[in-house]
Every structure is written in C-alpha cells, then in structure tokens.
mmCIF file of C-alpha atoms in Angstrom:
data_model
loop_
_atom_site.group_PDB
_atom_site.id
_atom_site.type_symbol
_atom_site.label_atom_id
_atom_site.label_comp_id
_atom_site.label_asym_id
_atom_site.label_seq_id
_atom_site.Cartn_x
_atom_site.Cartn_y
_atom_site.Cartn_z
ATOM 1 C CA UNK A 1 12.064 11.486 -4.129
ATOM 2 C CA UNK A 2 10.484 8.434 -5.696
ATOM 3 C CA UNK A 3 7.122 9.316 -7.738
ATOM 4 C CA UNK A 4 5.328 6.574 -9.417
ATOM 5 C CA UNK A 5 1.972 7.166 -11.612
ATOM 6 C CA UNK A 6 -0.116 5.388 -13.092
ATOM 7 C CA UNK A 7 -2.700 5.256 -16.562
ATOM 8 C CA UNK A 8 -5.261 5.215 -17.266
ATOM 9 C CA UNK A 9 -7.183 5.691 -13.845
ATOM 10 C CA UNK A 10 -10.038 4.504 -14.612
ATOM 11 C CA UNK A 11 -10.961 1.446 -17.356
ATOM 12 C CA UNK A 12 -13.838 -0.124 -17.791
ATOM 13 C CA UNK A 13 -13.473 -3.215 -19.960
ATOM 14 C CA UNK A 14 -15.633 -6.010 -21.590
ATOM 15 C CA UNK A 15 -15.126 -9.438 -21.038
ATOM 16 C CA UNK A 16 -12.849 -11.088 -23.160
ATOM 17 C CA UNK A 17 -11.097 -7.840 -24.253
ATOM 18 C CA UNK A 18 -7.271 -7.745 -23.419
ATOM 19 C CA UNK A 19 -5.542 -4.453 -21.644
ATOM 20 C CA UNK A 20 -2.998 -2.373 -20.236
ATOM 21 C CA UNK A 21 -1.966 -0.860 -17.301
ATOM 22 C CA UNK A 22 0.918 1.807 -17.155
ATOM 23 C CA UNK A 23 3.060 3.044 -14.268
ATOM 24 C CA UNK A 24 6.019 5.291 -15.022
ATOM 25 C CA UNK A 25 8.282 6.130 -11.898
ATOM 26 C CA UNK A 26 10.386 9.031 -11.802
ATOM 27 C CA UNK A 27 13.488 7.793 -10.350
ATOM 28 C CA UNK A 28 15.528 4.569 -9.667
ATOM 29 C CA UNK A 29 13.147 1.849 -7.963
ATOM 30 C CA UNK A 30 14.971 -0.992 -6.211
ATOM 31 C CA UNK A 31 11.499 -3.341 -7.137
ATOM 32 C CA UNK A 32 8.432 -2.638 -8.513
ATOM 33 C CA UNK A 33 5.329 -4.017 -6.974
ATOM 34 C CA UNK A 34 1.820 -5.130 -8.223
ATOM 35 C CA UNK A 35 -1.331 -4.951 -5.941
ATOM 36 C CA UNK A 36 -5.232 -5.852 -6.094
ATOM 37 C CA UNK A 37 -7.486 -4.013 -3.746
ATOM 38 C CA UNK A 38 -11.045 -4.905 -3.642
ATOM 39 C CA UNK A 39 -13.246 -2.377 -1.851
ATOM 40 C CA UNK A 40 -13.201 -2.101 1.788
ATOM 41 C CA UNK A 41 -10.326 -5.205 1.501
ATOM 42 C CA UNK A 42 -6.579 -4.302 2.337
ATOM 43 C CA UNK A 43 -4.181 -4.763 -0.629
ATOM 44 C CA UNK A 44 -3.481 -8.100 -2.080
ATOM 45 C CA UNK A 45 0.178 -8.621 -3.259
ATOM 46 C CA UNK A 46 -0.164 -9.515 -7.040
ATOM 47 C CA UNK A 47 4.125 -9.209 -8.533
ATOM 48 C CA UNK A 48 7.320 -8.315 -6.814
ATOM 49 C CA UNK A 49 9.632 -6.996 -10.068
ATOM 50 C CA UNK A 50 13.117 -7.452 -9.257
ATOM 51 C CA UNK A 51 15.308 -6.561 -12.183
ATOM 52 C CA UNK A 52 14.937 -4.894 -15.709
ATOM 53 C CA UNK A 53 13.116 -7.178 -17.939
ATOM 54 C CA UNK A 54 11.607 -9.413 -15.478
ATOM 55 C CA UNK A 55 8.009 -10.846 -16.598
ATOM 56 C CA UNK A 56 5.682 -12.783 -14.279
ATOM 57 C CA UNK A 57 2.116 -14.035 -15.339
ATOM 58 C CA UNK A 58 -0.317 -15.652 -13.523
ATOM 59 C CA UNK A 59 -3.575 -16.492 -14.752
ATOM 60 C CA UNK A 60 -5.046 -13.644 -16.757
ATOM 61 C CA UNK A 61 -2.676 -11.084 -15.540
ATOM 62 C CA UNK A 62 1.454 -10.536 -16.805
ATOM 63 C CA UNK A 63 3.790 -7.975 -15.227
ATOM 64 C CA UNK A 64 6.586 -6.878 -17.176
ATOM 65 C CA UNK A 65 9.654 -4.236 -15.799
ATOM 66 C CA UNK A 66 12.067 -2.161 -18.111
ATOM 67 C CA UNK A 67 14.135 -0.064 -15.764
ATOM 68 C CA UNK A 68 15.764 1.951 -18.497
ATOM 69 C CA UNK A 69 12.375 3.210 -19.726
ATOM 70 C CA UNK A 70 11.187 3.323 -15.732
ATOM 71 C CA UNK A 71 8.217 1.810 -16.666
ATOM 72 C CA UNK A 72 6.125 -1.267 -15.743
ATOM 73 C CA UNK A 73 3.025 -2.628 -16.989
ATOM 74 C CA UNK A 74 0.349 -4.879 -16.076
ATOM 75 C CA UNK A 75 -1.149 -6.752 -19.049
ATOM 76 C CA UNK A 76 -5.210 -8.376 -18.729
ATOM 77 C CA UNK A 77 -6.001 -10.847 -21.157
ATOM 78 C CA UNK A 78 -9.385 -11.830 -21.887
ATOM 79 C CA UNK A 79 -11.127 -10.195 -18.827
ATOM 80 C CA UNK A 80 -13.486 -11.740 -16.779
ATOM 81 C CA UNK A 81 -15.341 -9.981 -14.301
ATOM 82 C CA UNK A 82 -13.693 -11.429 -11.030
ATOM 83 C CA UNK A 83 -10.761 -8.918 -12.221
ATOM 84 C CA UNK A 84 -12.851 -6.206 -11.355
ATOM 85 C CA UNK A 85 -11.056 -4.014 -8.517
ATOM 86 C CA UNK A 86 -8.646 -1.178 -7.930
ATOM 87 C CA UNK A 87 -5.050 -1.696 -9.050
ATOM 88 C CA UNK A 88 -1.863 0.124 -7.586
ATOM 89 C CA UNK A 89 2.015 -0.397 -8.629
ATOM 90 C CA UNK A 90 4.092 0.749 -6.199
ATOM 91 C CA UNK A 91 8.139 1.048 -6.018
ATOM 92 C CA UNK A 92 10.475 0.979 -3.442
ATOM 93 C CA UNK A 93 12.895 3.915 -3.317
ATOM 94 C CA UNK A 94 16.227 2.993 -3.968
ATOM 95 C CA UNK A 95 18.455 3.564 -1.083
ATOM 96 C CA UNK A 96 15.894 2.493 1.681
ATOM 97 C CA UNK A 97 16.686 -1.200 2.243
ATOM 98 C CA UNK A 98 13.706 -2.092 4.520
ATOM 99 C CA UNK A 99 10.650 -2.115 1.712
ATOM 100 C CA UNK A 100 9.223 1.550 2.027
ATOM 101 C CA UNK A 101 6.519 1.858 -0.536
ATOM 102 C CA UNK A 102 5.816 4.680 -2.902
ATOM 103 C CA UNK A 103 2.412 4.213 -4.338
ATOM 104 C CA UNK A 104 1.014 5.265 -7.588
ATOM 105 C CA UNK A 105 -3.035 6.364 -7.477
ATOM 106 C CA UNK A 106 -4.594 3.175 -8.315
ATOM 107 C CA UNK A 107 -6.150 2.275 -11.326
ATOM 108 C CA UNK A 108 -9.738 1.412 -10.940
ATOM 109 C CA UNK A 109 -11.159 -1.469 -13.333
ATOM 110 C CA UNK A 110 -14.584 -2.883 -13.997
ATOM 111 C CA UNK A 111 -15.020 -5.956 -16.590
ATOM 112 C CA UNK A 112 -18.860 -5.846 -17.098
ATOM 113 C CA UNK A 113 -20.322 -8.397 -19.731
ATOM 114 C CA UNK B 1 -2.895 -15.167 13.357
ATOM 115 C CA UNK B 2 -1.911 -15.878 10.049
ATOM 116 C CA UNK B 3 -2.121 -12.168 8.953
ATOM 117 C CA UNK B 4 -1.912 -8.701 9.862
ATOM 118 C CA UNK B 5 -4.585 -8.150 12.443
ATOM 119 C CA UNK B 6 -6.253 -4.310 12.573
ATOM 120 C CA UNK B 7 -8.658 -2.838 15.133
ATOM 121 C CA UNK B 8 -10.593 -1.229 15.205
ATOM 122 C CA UNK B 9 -12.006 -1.855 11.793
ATOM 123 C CA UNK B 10 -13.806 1.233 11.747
ATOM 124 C CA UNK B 11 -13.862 4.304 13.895
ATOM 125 C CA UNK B 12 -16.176 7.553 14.271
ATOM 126 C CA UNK B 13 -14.031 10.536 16.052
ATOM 127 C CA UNK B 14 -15.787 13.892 16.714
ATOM 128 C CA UNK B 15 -13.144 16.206 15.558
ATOM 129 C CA UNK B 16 -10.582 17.436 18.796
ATOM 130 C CA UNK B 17 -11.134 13.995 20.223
ATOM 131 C CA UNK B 18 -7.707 10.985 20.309
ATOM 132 C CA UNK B 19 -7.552 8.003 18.887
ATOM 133 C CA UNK B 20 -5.891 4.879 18.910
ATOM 134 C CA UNK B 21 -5.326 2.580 16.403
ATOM 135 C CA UNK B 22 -3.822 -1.017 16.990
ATOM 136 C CA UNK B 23 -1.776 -3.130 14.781
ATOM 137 C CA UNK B 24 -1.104 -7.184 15.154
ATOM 138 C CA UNK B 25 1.908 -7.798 13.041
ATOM 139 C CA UNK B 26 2.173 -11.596 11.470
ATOM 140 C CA UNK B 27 4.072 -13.303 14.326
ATOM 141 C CA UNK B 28 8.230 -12.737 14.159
ATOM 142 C CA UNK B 29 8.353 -9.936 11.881
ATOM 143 C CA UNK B 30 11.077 -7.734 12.431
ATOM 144 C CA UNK B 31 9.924 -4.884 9.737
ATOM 145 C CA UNK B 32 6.115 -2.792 10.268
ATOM 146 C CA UNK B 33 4.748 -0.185 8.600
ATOM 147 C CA UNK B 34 1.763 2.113 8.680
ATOM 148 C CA UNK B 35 0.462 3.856 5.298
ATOM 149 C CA UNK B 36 -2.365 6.615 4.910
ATOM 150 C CA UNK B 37 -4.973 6.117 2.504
ATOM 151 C CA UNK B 38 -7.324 8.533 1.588
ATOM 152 C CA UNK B 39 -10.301 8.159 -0.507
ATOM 153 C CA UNK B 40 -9.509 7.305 -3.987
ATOM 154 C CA UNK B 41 -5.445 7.583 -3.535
ATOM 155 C CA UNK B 42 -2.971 4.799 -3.281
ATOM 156 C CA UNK B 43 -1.923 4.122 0.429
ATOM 157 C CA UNK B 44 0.870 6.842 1.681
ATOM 158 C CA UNK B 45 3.510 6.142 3.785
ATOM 159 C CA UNK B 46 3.552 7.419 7.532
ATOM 160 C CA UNK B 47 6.622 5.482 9.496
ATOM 161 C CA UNK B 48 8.379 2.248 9.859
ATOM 162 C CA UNK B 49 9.663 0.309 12.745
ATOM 163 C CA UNK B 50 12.550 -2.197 12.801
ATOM 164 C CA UNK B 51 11.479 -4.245 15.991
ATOM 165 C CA UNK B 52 11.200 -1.638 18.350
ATOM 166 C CA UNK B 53 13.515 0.879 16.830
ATOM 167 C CA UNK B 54 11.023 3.483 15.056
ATOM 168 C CA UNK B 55 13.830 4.022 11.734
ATOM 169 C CA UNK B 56 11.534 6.485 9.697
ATOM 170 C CA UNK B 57 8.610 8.713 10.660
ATOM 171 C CA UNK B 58 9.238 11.471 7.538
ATOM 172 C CA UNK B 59 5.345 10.539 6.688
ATOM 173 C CA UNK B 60 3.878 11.642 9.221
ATOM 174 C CA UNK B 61 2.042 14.641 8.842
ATOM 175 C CA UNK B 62 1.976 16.376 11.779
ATOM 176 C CA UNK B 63 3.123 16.144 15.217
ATOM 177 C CA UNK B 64 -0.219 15.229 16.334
ATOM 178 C CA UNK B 65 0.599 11.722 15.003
ATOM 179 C CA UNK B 66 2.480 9.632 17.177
ATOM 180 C CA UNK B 67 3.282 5.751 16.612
ATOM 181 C CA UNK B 68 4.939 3.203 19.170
ATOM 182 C CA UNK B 69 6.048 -0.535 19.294
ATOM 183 C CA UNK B 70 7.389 -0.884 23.074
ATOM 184 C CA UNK B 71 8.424 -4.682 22.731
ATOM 185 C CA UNK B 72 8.718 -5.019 19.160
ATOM 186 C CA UNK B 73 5.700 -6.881 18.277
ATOM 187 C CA UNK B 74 1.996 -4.753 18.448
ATOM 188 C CA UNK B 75 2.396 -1.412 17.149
ATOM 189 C CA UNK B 76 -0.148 1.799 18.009
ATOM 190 C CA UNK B 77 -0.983 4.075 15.570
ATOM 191 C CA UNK B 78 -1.977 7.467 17.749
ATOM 192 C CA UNK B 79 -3.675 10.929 16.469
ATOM 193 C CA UNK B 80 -4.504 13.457 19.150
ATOM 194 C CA UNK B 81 -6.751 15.846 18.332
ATOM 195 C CA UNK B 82 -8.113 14.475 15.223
ATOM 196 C CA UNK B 83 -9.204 16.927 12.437
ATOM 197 C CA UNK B 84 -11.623 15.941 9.456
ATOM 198 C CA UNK B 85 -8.219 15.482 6.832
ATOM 199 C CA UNK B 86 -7.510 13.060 8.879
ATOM 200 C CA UNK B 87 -10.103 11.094 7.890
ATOM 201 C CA UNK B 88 -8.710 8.335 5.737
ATOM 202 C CA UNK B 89 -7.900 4.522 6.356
ATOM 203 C CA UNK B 90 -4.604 3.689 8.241
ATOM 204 C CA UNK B 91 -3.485 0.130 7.094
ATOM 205 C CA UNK B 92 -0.856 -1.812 8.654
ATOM 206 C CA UNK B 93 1.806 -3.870 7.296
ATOM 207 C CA UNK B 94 4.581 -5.944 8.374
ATOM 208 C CA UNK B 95 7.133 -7.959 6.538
ATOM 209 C CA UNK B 96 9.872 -10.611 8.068
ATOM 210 C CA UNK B 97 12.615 -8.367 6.236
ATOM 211 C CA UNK B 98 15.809 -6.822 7.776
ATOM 212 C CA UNK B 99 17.898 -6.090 4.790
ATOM 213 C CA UNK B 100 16.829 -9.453 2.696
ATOM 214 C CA UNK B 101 13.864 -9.246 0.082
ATOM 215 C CA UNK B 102 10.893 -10.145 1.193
ATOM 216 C CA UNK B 103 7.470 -8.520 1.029
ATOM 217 C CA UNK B 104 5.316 -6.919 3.139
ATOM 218 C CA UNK B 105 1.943 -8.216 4.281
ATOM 219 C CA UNK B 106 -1.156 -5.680 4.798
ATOM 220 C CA UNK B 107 -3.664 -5.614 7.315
ATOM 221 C CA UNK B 108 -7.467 -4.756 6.203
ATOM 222 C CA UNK B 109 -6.659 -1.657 7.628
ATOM 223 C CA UNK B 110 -9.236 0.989 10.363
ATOM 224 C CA UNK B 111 -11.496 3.382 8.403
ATOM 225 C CA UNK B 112 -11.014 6.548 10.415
ATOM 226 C CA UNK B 113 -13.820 9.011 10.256
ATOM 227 C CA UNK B 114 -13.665 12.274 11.752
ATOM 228 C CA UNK B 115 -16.775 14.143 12.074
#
C-alpha cells in the first residue's frame, strides 16, 4: 500500500526567502503529483512527475522526482505572499492504471512580509 | 461547464439523517472519483467509476456509504445515517483517462457537517 508524507507541515516563510518541500513515498509511484489548495478552494493541479529525474518549474515554484530515493520535492524561490496556501504531493499507486491518488497531509505555507 | 461542478456546496446533517451529494463531471470523461477530506488531512480516496462501471470502492468506510453513476455521466455520493466522523468535505474529480495519462480535474468539493 502506497504511503506518501510530507515535511515540514507547517512553514511560515518571509518574502524573498527560498524553500523546500519534502514528500517521501513508501513504495513504487507510477507519477508523482503537485497540488495548491487555497482555503475553502478544491485542489489546483500544480506538476504531474512522470519519470525519475524529471524537473518542471513554473514561476517561483520547481518540482523535481528521484524514484530511486522515492522522494520528490517542491522548491520556492523568493516567496511572495500570493504562494501562501496548503500544499499536497500525491502519488499514484503503481499497478492501478486509472489515476487513484494517495495523498500526503499537506503542507501548510504562509509568506508574510 | 468547464469544470467539475459540486452541490451542494455546503451541507448541515443532524446526525441519523441521509444525504446526498451530487457530482457534475467535466463533459466526456470516462474516469470519476470521490476523495474524503477531513480537516487538516490531504483528500482520501473513497471509489472510482469507469463510465458507469463502479471499478474500486476499497475507500469507503463503511457500508453506510453508497456511490452511483447510472448513465455514466453525474455521479451521487450517498451516506445514510450520517454520524459526526463523517463530517469532512467530499470532493469530486473526474479525468478523460481510460488507461492513457492524463490528470484528474477536482471539483470545489460539499463541506459536510454533521451535527
């Protein structure tokens, strides 16, 4: 059974400073998965992670994959305060073919000045 | 519509009472989903539906949770006599995927309350 979690749960950064997310799964993941949740919003699909060593950036955040470690990460640079909002990664257990999701817990951020 | 549609958005149940929650899928997809979220957790999954065909229902927690989609497109999400764990919000999400790679889509999801 596919367990992903995350670190830190909680981060509270100030603008400008650059961070890290962390989300170790504990078995094979067909894809790894990046998602922004602002409160009371439904989750917003950030990067799909398709293969060991993939990177994808965009804007302020980069998403990088190594499947031998079974760890992504989701880099900030130079926060601003529209980043502010709950982050989850989330694999897809391998063997299921239609895209079921394993979550990890979220990993709430707040860029504050 | 051009995304998941929920309703309702929000919902108050006095506990022992049903409810029914309703899912638009984006128009043409084959694959929906429904995933638990409870306050402060990362969504969990409940069941899936290929078109009509209900393929996995291992999340759901109890048999008081029941889930249909008759003609393949609007799917139901149904709890009979709700208790206050389950109290959560139930989002929906579909995806145009059979066995390719594509995404899923989320709905804002119905805030479920039971009091």
């Amino acid at each position: 059974e596919l367990k992903v979690e995350q670190n830190p749960l909680f981060l509270s950064m100030q603008e400008g400073k650059n961070y890290t997310i962390y989300c170790n799964y504990s078995t094979t993941s067909d894809r790894l998965y990046w998602y922004r949740q602002d409160p009371g919003k439904s989750l917003e699909s950030l990067f799909v992670l398709l293969s060991n060593g993939a990177v994808k950036q965009e804007g302020r955040l980069m998403a990088s994959l190594d499947t031998k470690a079974r760890l992504s990460t989701l880099h900030i640079t130079a926060a601003v305060h529209d980043l502010s909002a709950t982050y989850f990664c989330a694999g897809e257990a391998g063997g299921t073919s239609y895209g079921k999701l394993t979550f990890g817990q979220g990993t709430i951020l707040t860029v504050h000045p | 519509g051009a995304g998941v549609s929920q309703s309702p958005r929000y919902k108050v149940a006095k506990r022992g009472q049903d409810v029914a929650l309703r899912c638009d899928p984006i128009s043409g997809h084959v694959s929906l989903f429904w995933y638990q979220q409870a306050l402060g957790q990362g969504p969990e999954f409940l069941t899936y539906f290929q078109n009509e065909a209900q393929l996995d229902k291992s999340g759901l927690p109890s048999d008081r949770f029941f889930a249909e989609r008759p003609e393949g497109s609007v799917s139901t999400l149904k709890i009979q006599r709700t208790q206050k764990e389950d109290s959560a919000v139930y989002l929906c999400a579909s995806s145009s995927r059979r066995w390719a790679n594509t995404e899923a889509f989320f709905g804002q999801g119905t805030r479920l309350t039971v009091v």
